[in-house]
Tab-separated table of C-alpha atoms in Angstrom:
chain	number	residue	atom	x	y	z
A	1	MET	CA	-103.399	49.316	59.150
A	2	VAL	CA	-104.170	52.852	60.316
A	3	LYS	CA	-106.331	52.874	63.447
A	4	VAL	CA	-108.900	55.551	64.260
A	5	LEU	CA	-110.606	56.105	67.608
A	6	VAL	CA	-114.145	57.455	67.145
A	7	THR	CA	-115.941	58.780	70.228
A	8	GLY	CA	-119.716	58.768	69.874
A	9	SER	CA	-119.395	55.876	67.424
A	10	HIS	CA	-123.068	54.889	67.613
A	11	GLY	CA	-124.484	58.394	67.311
A	12	PHE	CA	-125.986	59.876	64.163
A	13	ILE	CA	-122.859	61.269	62.496
A	14	GLY	CA	-120.564	58.874	64.358
A	15	SER	CA	-122.220	55.886	62.702
A	16	TYR	CA	-121.627	57.350	59.263
A	17	ILE	CA	-117.991	58.062	60.165
A	18	CYS	CA	-117.360	54.487	61.351
A	19	GLN	CA	-118.919	52.977	58.236
A	20	ASP	CA	-116.964	55.237	55.893
A	21	LEU	CA	-113.654	54.529	57.636
A	22	LEU	CA	-114.209	50.778	57.596
A	23	ASP	CA	-115.213	50.876	53.920
A	24	SER	CA	-112.001	52.798	53.236
A	25	GLY	CA	-109.708	50.224	54.840
A	26	TYR	CA	-109.183	51.668	58.313
A	27	GLU	CA	-109.285	49.904	61.648
A	28	VAL	CA	-111.843	51.575	63.925
A	29	LEU	CA	-112.124	51.619	67.706
A	30	GLY	CA	-115.582	52.907	68.643
A	31	ILE	CA	-116.557	54.366	72.006
A	32	ASP	CA	-120.123	55.119	73.100
A	33	ASN	CA	-122.285	54.887	76.209
A	34	PHE	CA	-125.669	54.809	74.397
A	35	SER	CA	-126.883	57.894	76.247
A	36	LYS	CA	-128.662	59.403	73.220
A	37	TYR	CA	-130.917	56.642	71.877
A	38	GLY	CA	-130.394	53.819	74.357
A	39	LYS	CA	-128.858	50.504	73.297
A	40	VAL	CA	-128.595	50.375	69.520
A	41	SER	CA	-126.799	48.026	67.164
A	42	LYS	CA	-125.155	49.064	63.915
A	43	PRO	CA	-124.346	46.994	60.805
A	44	PHE	CA	-120.624	47.830	61.061
A	45	GLU	CA	-120.330	46.119	64.460
A	46	SER	CA	-119.701	42.790	62.718
A	47	HIS	CA	-116.883	44.204	60.579
A	48	PRO	CA	-113.582	42.410	61.341
A	49	ASN	CA	-111.745	45.737	61.661
A	50	PHE	CA	-114.183	47.253	64.161
A	51	THR	CA	-113.738	47.062	67.936
A	52	PHE	CA	-116.214	48.539	70.389
A	53	LEU	CA	-115.729	49.710	73.963
A	54	GLU	CA	-118.817	50.756	75.903
A	55	CYS	CA	-117.559	53.738	77.849
A	56	ASP	CA	-118.607	57.214	78.925
A	57	ALA	CA	-116.465	59.702	76.986
A	58	ARG	CA	-116.016	61.674	80.216
A	59	ASP	CA	-114.014	58.710	81.546
A	60	LEU	CA	-111.427	58.067	78.836
A	61	ASP	CA	-108.457	58.122	81.204
A	62	ARG	CA	-109.089	54.481	82.106
A	63	LEU	CA	-108.501	53.412	78.498
A	64	ASP	CA	-104.789	54.240	78.268
A	65	HIS	CA	-103.568	50.731	77.551
A	66	GLN	CA	-106.319	50.039	74.994
A	67	VAL	CA	-105.784	53.108	72.821
A	68	ALA	CA	-102.013	53.542	72.672
A	69	ASP	CA	-101.903	52.341	69.054
A	70	VAL	CA	-104.490	54.730	67.581
A	71	ASP	CA	-103.259	57.017	64.814
A	72	TYR	CA	-106.134	59.493	64.873
A	73	ILE	CA	-108.888	60.516	67.277
A	74	ILE	CA	-112.202	61.741	65.879
A	75	ALA	CA	-113.947	63.530	68.743
A	76	GLY	CA	-117.629	63.154	67.953
A	77	ALA	CA	-119.158	62.318	71.340
A	78	ALA	CA	-121.463	65.025	72.639
A	79	MET	CA	-124.774	65.622	74.270
A	80	ILE	CA	-126.749	66.900	71.310
A	81	GLY	CA	-130.374	67.128	70.292
A	82	GLY	CA	-132.817	69.234	68.364
A	83	ILE	CA	-133.995	72.742	68.998
A	84	THR	CA	-135.926	71.851	72.172
A	85	TYR	CA	-132.665	70.505	73.656
A	86	PHE	CA	-131.257	74.039	73.550
A	87	HIS	CA	-133.963	75.069	75.996
A	88	LYS	CA	-134.542	71.975	78.123
A	89	TYR	CA	-130.840	71.188	78.660
A	90	ALA	CA	-129.240	74.626	78.415
A	91	TYR	CA	-126.828	73.934	81.288
A	92	ASP	CA	-126.220	70.225	80.634
A	93	LEU	CA	-125.317	70.862	76.998
A	94	LEU	CA	-122.563	73.158	78.180
A	95	ALA	CA	-121.314	71.285	81.242
A	96	THR	CA	-121.515	67.715	79.929
A	97	ASN	CA	-119.926	68.496	76.591
A	98	GLU	CA	-117.103	70.450	78.209
A	99	ARG	CA	-116.344	67.443	80.423
A	100	ILE	CA	-116.383	65.161	77.384
A	101	LEU	CA	-113.976	67.445	75.546
A	102	ALA	CA	-111.614	67.807	78.496
A	103	SER	CA	-111.471	64.018	78.888
A	104	THR	CA	-110.888	63.514	75.161
A	105	PHE	CA	-108.152	66.137	74.966
A	106	ASP	CA	-106.478	64.839	78.124
A	107	LEU	CA	-106.213	61.462	76.414
A	108	ALA	CA	-105.041	62.984	73.131
A	109	ILE	CA	-102.372	65.099	74.833
A	110	LYS	CA	-101.052	62.060	76.725
A	111	LEU	CA	-100.920	59.979	73.526
A	112	TRP	CA	-99.249	62.854	71.666
A	113	LYS	CA	-96.577	63.099	74.347
A	114	ASP	CA	-96.085	59.313	74.316
A	115	SER	CA	-95.772	59.330	70.532
A	116	LYS	CA	-92.588	61.374	70.899
A	117	SER	CA	-90.930	58.443	72.637
A	118	GLY	CA	-92.442	55.767	70.405
A	119	LYS	CA	-94.926	54.545	73.032
A	120	ALA	CA	-97.940	55.759	71.022
A	121	ASN	CA	-98.857	56.574	67.413
A	122	LEU	CA	-101.168	59.593	67.595
A	123	LYS	CA	-100.835	61.992	64.675
A	124	ARG	CA	-103.808	64.333	65.054
A	125	ILE	CA	-107.182	64.935	66.700
A	126	ILE	CA	-110.203	65.776	64.514
A	127	VAL	CA	-112.921	67.666	66.387
A	128	LEU	CA	-116.527	67.945	65.275
A	129	SER	CA	-117.694	71.479	65.895
A	130	SER	CA	-120.972	72.838	64.499
A	131	SER	CA	-122.480	75.384	62.159
A	132	MET	CA	-124.006	76.867	65.341
A	133	VAL	CA	-120.712	78.678	66.018
A	134	PHE	CA	-121.985	81.060	63.299
A	135	GLU	CA	-125.301	81.561	65.091
A	136	CYS	CA	-124.898	85.358	65.192
A	137	THR	CA	-123.146	86.006	61.890
A	138	LYS	CA	-124.499	88.433	59.305
A	139	LYS	CA	-122.170	87.314	56.522
A	140	TYR	CA	-123.526	84.823	53.948
A	141	PRO	CA	-122.366	82.501	52.623
A	142	THR	CA	-120.308	82.243	55.800
A	143	PRO	CA	-116.573	81.550	55.416
A	144	GLU	CA	-114.480	79.862	58.087
A	145	THR	CA	-112.760	83.145	58.964
A	146	GLU	CA	-116.061	84.566	60.206
A	147	VAL	CA	-115.735	82.525	63.413
A	148	LEU	CA	-113.165	85.106	64.568
A	149	LYS	CA	-115.277	88.113	63.561
A	150	CYS	CA	-118.934	87.451	64.343
A	151	PRO	CA	-120.432	87.798	67.862
A	152	PRO	CA	-120.335	84.612	69.954
A	153	PRO	CA	-123.373	82.300	69.855
A	154	MET	CA	-126.338	83.087	72.116
A	155	SER	CA	-127.231	79.435	72.759
A	156	THR	CA	-125.183	77.450	75.261
A	157	TYR	CA	-124.871	74.678	72.652
A	158	GLY	CA	-123.388	77.030	70.060
A	159	PHE	CA	-121.092	78.573	72.672
A	160	GLN	CA	-119.889	75.133	73.756
A	161	LYS	CA	-119.152	74.144	70.162
A	162	LEU	CA	-117.114	77.311	69.799
A	163	ALA	CA	-115.269	76.288	72.965
A	164	SER	CA	-114.411	72.956	71.308
A	165	GLU	CA	-112.435	74.900	68.718
A	166	TYR	CA	-110.544	76.698	71.477
A	167	PHE	CA	-109.694	73.342	73.041
A	168	CYS	CA	-107.894	72.613	69.763
A	169	LYS	CA	-106.072	75.942	69.797
A	170	GLY	CA	-105.094	75.642	73.447
A	171	ALA	CA	-103.782	72.071	73.134
A	172	TYR	CA	-101.789	73.042	70.043
A	173	GLU	CA	-100.364	76.190	71.618
A	174	GLN	CA	-99.302	74.479	74.839
A	175	TYR	CA	-98.481	70.936	73.723
A	176	GLY	CA	-98.163	71.087	69.943
A	177	LEU	CA	-101.062	68.638	69.462
A	178	PRO	CA	-102.076	68.803	65.772
A	179	TYR	CA	-105.803	69.236	65.120
A	180	THR	CA	-108.472	69.700	62.483
A	181	VAL	CA	-111.824	71.376	63.153
A	182	ILE	CA	-114.819	70.180	61.131
A	183	ARG	CA	-118.113	72.071	61.037
A	184	PRO	CA	-120.889	69.891	59.589
A	185	PHE	CA	-123.972	71.713	58.342
A	186	ASN	CA	-127.436	70.182	58.826
A	187	CYS	CA	-126.671	66.493	58.491
A	188	VAL	CA	-129.535	64.401	57.100
A	189	GLY	CA	-129.754	60.640	56.761
A	190	ILE	CA	-130.882	57.482	58.464
A	191	GLY	CA	-130.493	56.859	62.179
A	192	GLU	CA	-131.609	60.239	63.543
A	193	ASP	CA	-134.572	59.307	65.725
A	194	GLU	CA	-136.181	60.489	68.933
A	195	ALA	CA	-133.577	61.126	71.596
A	196	LEU	CA	-133.947	59.821	75.136
A	197	GLY	CA	-135.084	62.623	77.402
A	198	ALA	CA	-136.252	64.803	74.533
A	199	GLU	CA	-139.036	67.259	75.283
A	200	GLU	CA	-142.360	65.893	74.039
A	201	VAL	CA	-144.204	68.432	71.890
A	202	GLU	CA	-147.511	67.740	70.189
A	203	GLN	CA	-149.096	69.431	67.205
A	204	GLY	CA	-152.704	68.341	67.154
A	205	ASN	CA	-152.539	64.690	68.138
A	206	ILE	CA	-149.161	64.079	66.476
A	207	LYS	CA	-146.006	63.960	68.542
A	208	MET	CA	-143.176	65.909	66.976
A	209	LEU	CA	-139.726	64.393	66.515
A	210	MET	CA	-137.639	67.394	67.416
A	211	SER	CA	-134.175	65.941	66.841
A	212	HIS	CA	-133.923	67.487	63.373
A	213	VAL	CA	-136.294	69.050	60.895
A	214	LEU	CA	-136.281	66.305	58.233
A	215	PRO	CA	-137.318	63.367	60.448
A	216	ASP	CA	-139.862	65.653	62.121
A	217	LEU	CA	-141.467	66.598	58.779
A	218	ILE	CA	-141.463	63.002	57.541
A	219	TYR	CA	-142.928	61.646	60.781
A	220	LYS	CA	-145.797	64.142	60.699
A	221	ALA	CA	-146.447	63.664	56.977
A	222	LEU	CA	-146.644	59.879	57.423
A	223	HIS	CA	-149.304	60.348	60.128
A	224	LEU	CA	-151.405	62.835	58.163
A	225	ASN	CA	-153.891	62.398	55.351
A	226	SER	CA	-153.237	63.907	51.944
A	227	ASP	CA	-155.724	66.762	52.518
A	228	ASP	CA	-154.454	67.689	56.009
A	229	GLU	CA	-152.324	70.687	56.904
A	230	LEU	CA	-148.665	70.005	57.716
A	231	PRO	CA	-147.514	71.891	60.848
A	232	ILE	CA	-144.104	73.553	60.659
A	233	LEU	CA	-142.243	75.792	63.085
A	234	GLY	CA	-142.003	79.426	62.101
A	235	SER	CA	-142.458	80.991	58.692
A	236	GLY	CA	-140.863	78.192	56.687
A	237	HIS	CA	-138.411	80.698	55.224
A	238	GLN	CA	-135.544	79.435	57.396
A	239	ILE	CA	-132.622	78.533	55.120
A	240	ARG	CA	-130.422	75.476	55.651
A	241	HIS	CA	-127.903	73.478	53.595
A	242	TYR	CA	-129.012	69.880	54.130
A	243	THR	CA	-126.020	67.550	53.789
A	244	ASN	CA	-126.159	63.765	53.586
A	245	GLY	CA	-124.379	61.917	56.410
A	246	LYS	CA	-122.336	59.932	53.881
A	247	ASP	CA	-120.943	63.158	52.425
A	248	ILE	CA	-120.146	64.552	55.871
A	249	ALA	CA	-118.364	61.350	56.888
A	250	ARG	CA	-116.360	61.357	53.659
A	251	GLY	CA	-115.425	64.998	54.203
A	252	ILE	CA	-114.186	64.193	57.706
A	253	ARG	CA	-112.102	61.295	56.384
A	254	VAL	CA	-110.658	63.381	53.537
A	255	ALA	CA	-109.645	66.058	56.057
A	256	MET	CA	-108.100	63.412	58.322
A	257	GLU	CA	-106.082	62.027	55.418
A	258	SER	CA	-104.857	65.421	54.196
A	259	SER	CA	-101.802	67.178	55.582
A	260	ALA	CA	-103.356	70.389	54.231
A	261	ALA	CA	-106.042	70.091	56.919
A	262	GLU	CA	-103.585	70.106	59.814
A	263	ASN	CA	-104.234	72.911	62.308
A	264	ASP	CA	-107.057	74.281	60.186
A	265	ASP	CA	-110.874	74.437	60.123
A	266	PHE	CA	-113.396	73.509	57.442
A	267	ASN	CA	-117.084	73.911	56.689
A	268	ILE	CA	-118.341	70.552	55.406
A	269	SER	CA	-121.645	71.107	53.685
A	270	SER	CA	-123.749	70.961	50.580
A	271	PRO	CA	-123.541	74.253	48.656
A	272	GLU	CA	-127.308	74.204	48.005
A	273	PRO	CA	-129.604	76.414	50.154
A	274	THR	CA	-133.114	75.129	50.884
A	275	ALA	CA	-135.946	76.797	52.798
A	276	VAL	CA	-137.804	74.680	55.352
A	277	ALA	CA	-141.012	75.179	53.350
A	278	GLU	CA	-139.227	73.841	50.243
A	279	LEU	CA	-138.083	70.807	52.215
A	280	ALA	CA	-141.650	70.274	53.419
A	281	GLU	CA	-142.858	70.402	49.788
A	282	ILE	CA	-140.366	67.689	48.805
A	283	VAL	CA	-141.397	65.471	51.735
A	284	TRP	CA	-145.127	65.947	51.106
A	285	ARG	CA	-144.811	65.289	47.362
A	286	LYS	CA	-142.890	62.056	47.916
A	287	ILE	CA	-145.337	60.771	50.558
A	288	HIS	CA	-148.726	62.076	49.348
A	289	GLY	CA	-148.251	63.523	45.864
A	290	THR	CA	-150.813	66.256	46.568
A	291	PRO	CA	-150.544	70.046	47.005
A	292	LEU	CA	-149.088	70.976	50.383
A	293	LYS	CA	-151.014	73.086	52.888
A	294	LEU	CA	-148.851	74.435	55.694
A	295	LYS	CA	-149.884	75.287	59.242
A	296	HIS	CA	-147.419	77.673	60.848
A	297	GLU	CA	-146.598	77.242	64.545
A	298	ASP	CA	-144.593	79.465	66.884
A	299	SER	CA	-140.876	78.818	66.629
A	300	PHE	CA	-138.191	78.702	69.321
A	301	THR	CA	-135.641	81.294	70.419
A	302	TYR	CA	-132.637	79.611	68.794
A	303	ASP	CA	-134.262	78.814	65.461
A	304	VAL	CA	-131.618	80.576	63.366
A	305	GLN	CA	-133.283	81.973	60.248
A	306	LEU	CA	-130.337	81.715	57.861
A	307	ARG	CA	-127.450	79.285	58.041
A	308	SER	CA	-125.489	79.247	54.805
A	309	PRO	CA	-121.822	78.202	54.574
A	310	ASN	CA	-119.102	79.102	52.158
A	311	VAL	CA	-117.602	75.745	51.068
A	312	GLU	CA	-114.817	76.983	48.795
A	313	LYS	CA	-112.037	76.290	51.296
A	314	ALA	CA	-112.805	72.550	51.527
A	315	MET	CA	-112.824	72.350	47.744
A	316	GLU	CA	-109.614	74.319	47.257
A	317	LYS	CA	-107.504	72.787	50.048
A	318	LEU	CA	-108.975	69.258	50.269
A	319	GLY	CA	-110.558	68.720	46.868
A	320	PHE	CA	-113.803	67.897	48.667
A	321	LYS	CA	-117.346	68.593	47.537
A	322	THR	CA	-120.632	66.880	48.331
A	323	GLU	CA	-122.150	64.370	45.911
A	324	ILE	CA	-125.588	63.357	47.239
A	325	GLY	CA	-128.565	65.570	46.435
A	326	LEU	CA	-131.408	66.473	48.781
A	327	GLU	CA	-134.076	64.516	46.882
A	328	GLU	CA	-132.058	61.315	47.250
A	329	SER	CA	-131.508	62.007	50.943
A	330	VAL	CA	-135.229	62.596	51.564
A	331	GLU	CA	-136.172	59.352	49.807
A	332	GLU	CA	-133.608	57.452	51.885
A	333	VAL	CA	-134.942	58.832	55.179
A	334	ILE	CA	-138.591	58.214	54.246
A	335	VAL	CA	-137.864	54.541	53.543
A	336	TRP	CA	-135.956	54.203	56.810
A	337	MET	CA	-138.634	55.924	58.890
A	338	ARG	CA	-141.416	53.800	57.416
A	339	LYS	CA	-139.550	50.727	58.645
A	340	GLN	CA	-138.511	52.315	61.928
A	341	HIS	CA	-142.043	53.340	62.898
A	342	GLY	CA	-144.006	50.631	61.111
A	343	LEU	CA	-145.760	53.110	58.824
């Protein structure tokens, strides 16, 4: 049985990755320190092919003897939050995530070296980057090649995610460690809740959930009456490609399984652009069924106005395309948040 080490196994995307791998017949070793949401339990923890090690991803060197048999490493652990995180933790996002990456790559390089003598099995590392590496692009839809042409990101988070891609290039150039870079775009789904240490922002008497736009819109809509105004950040014209976590996890697995993905990078995203105001309309219609009245609030510095990927490469080289539409994703998150918050 092929064994995959997933760092950040209990995070938002990490949870989807673990579930998809287990459903697809893999053995999974999950690592997390519960720094994002606190202690959480996941349904896949009871799966016979899942093993969990509570560990800080900055400290992976102490796990040598427990990970020698892993075939792949999916590097998903990171300090990550919503748009307020970019401001509140501008230094920590850079410093902490660089330490996590260095620890992860140190382990991967050691296992790669050991695999040459038959003492380990590692075949490749798969690194989760971000659409934020394209923060300053002017080319839309944005192809993977634009990462080498557009100006570097202005946010420390985007810059750090770009650095994660250079970790891959450096480890390959010096040690021959095979890699795949994955750039998820605007993951939506269940499990993305209020992060520990998140900045508390209120609109009226409603606390905002700033982790991502969809849970924030749903949370506010569930607390408002049908004739109230729904507060949103900025003009509402910001464009995103909202992609279900199940599709992103499947795209990561397909890339891991494909030799065509070795030493290459891929945008993993829905091809459908949606404005924030359009997303708000969908949320409001499903919760209240009445005409939406928006209240526009000042946005933040790093609220990128247009983020739109070109997804042709993933289709051509991996045969991958997304399958779950936005309406289905919104319904899924509304149901989950009603239960989560007792609404």
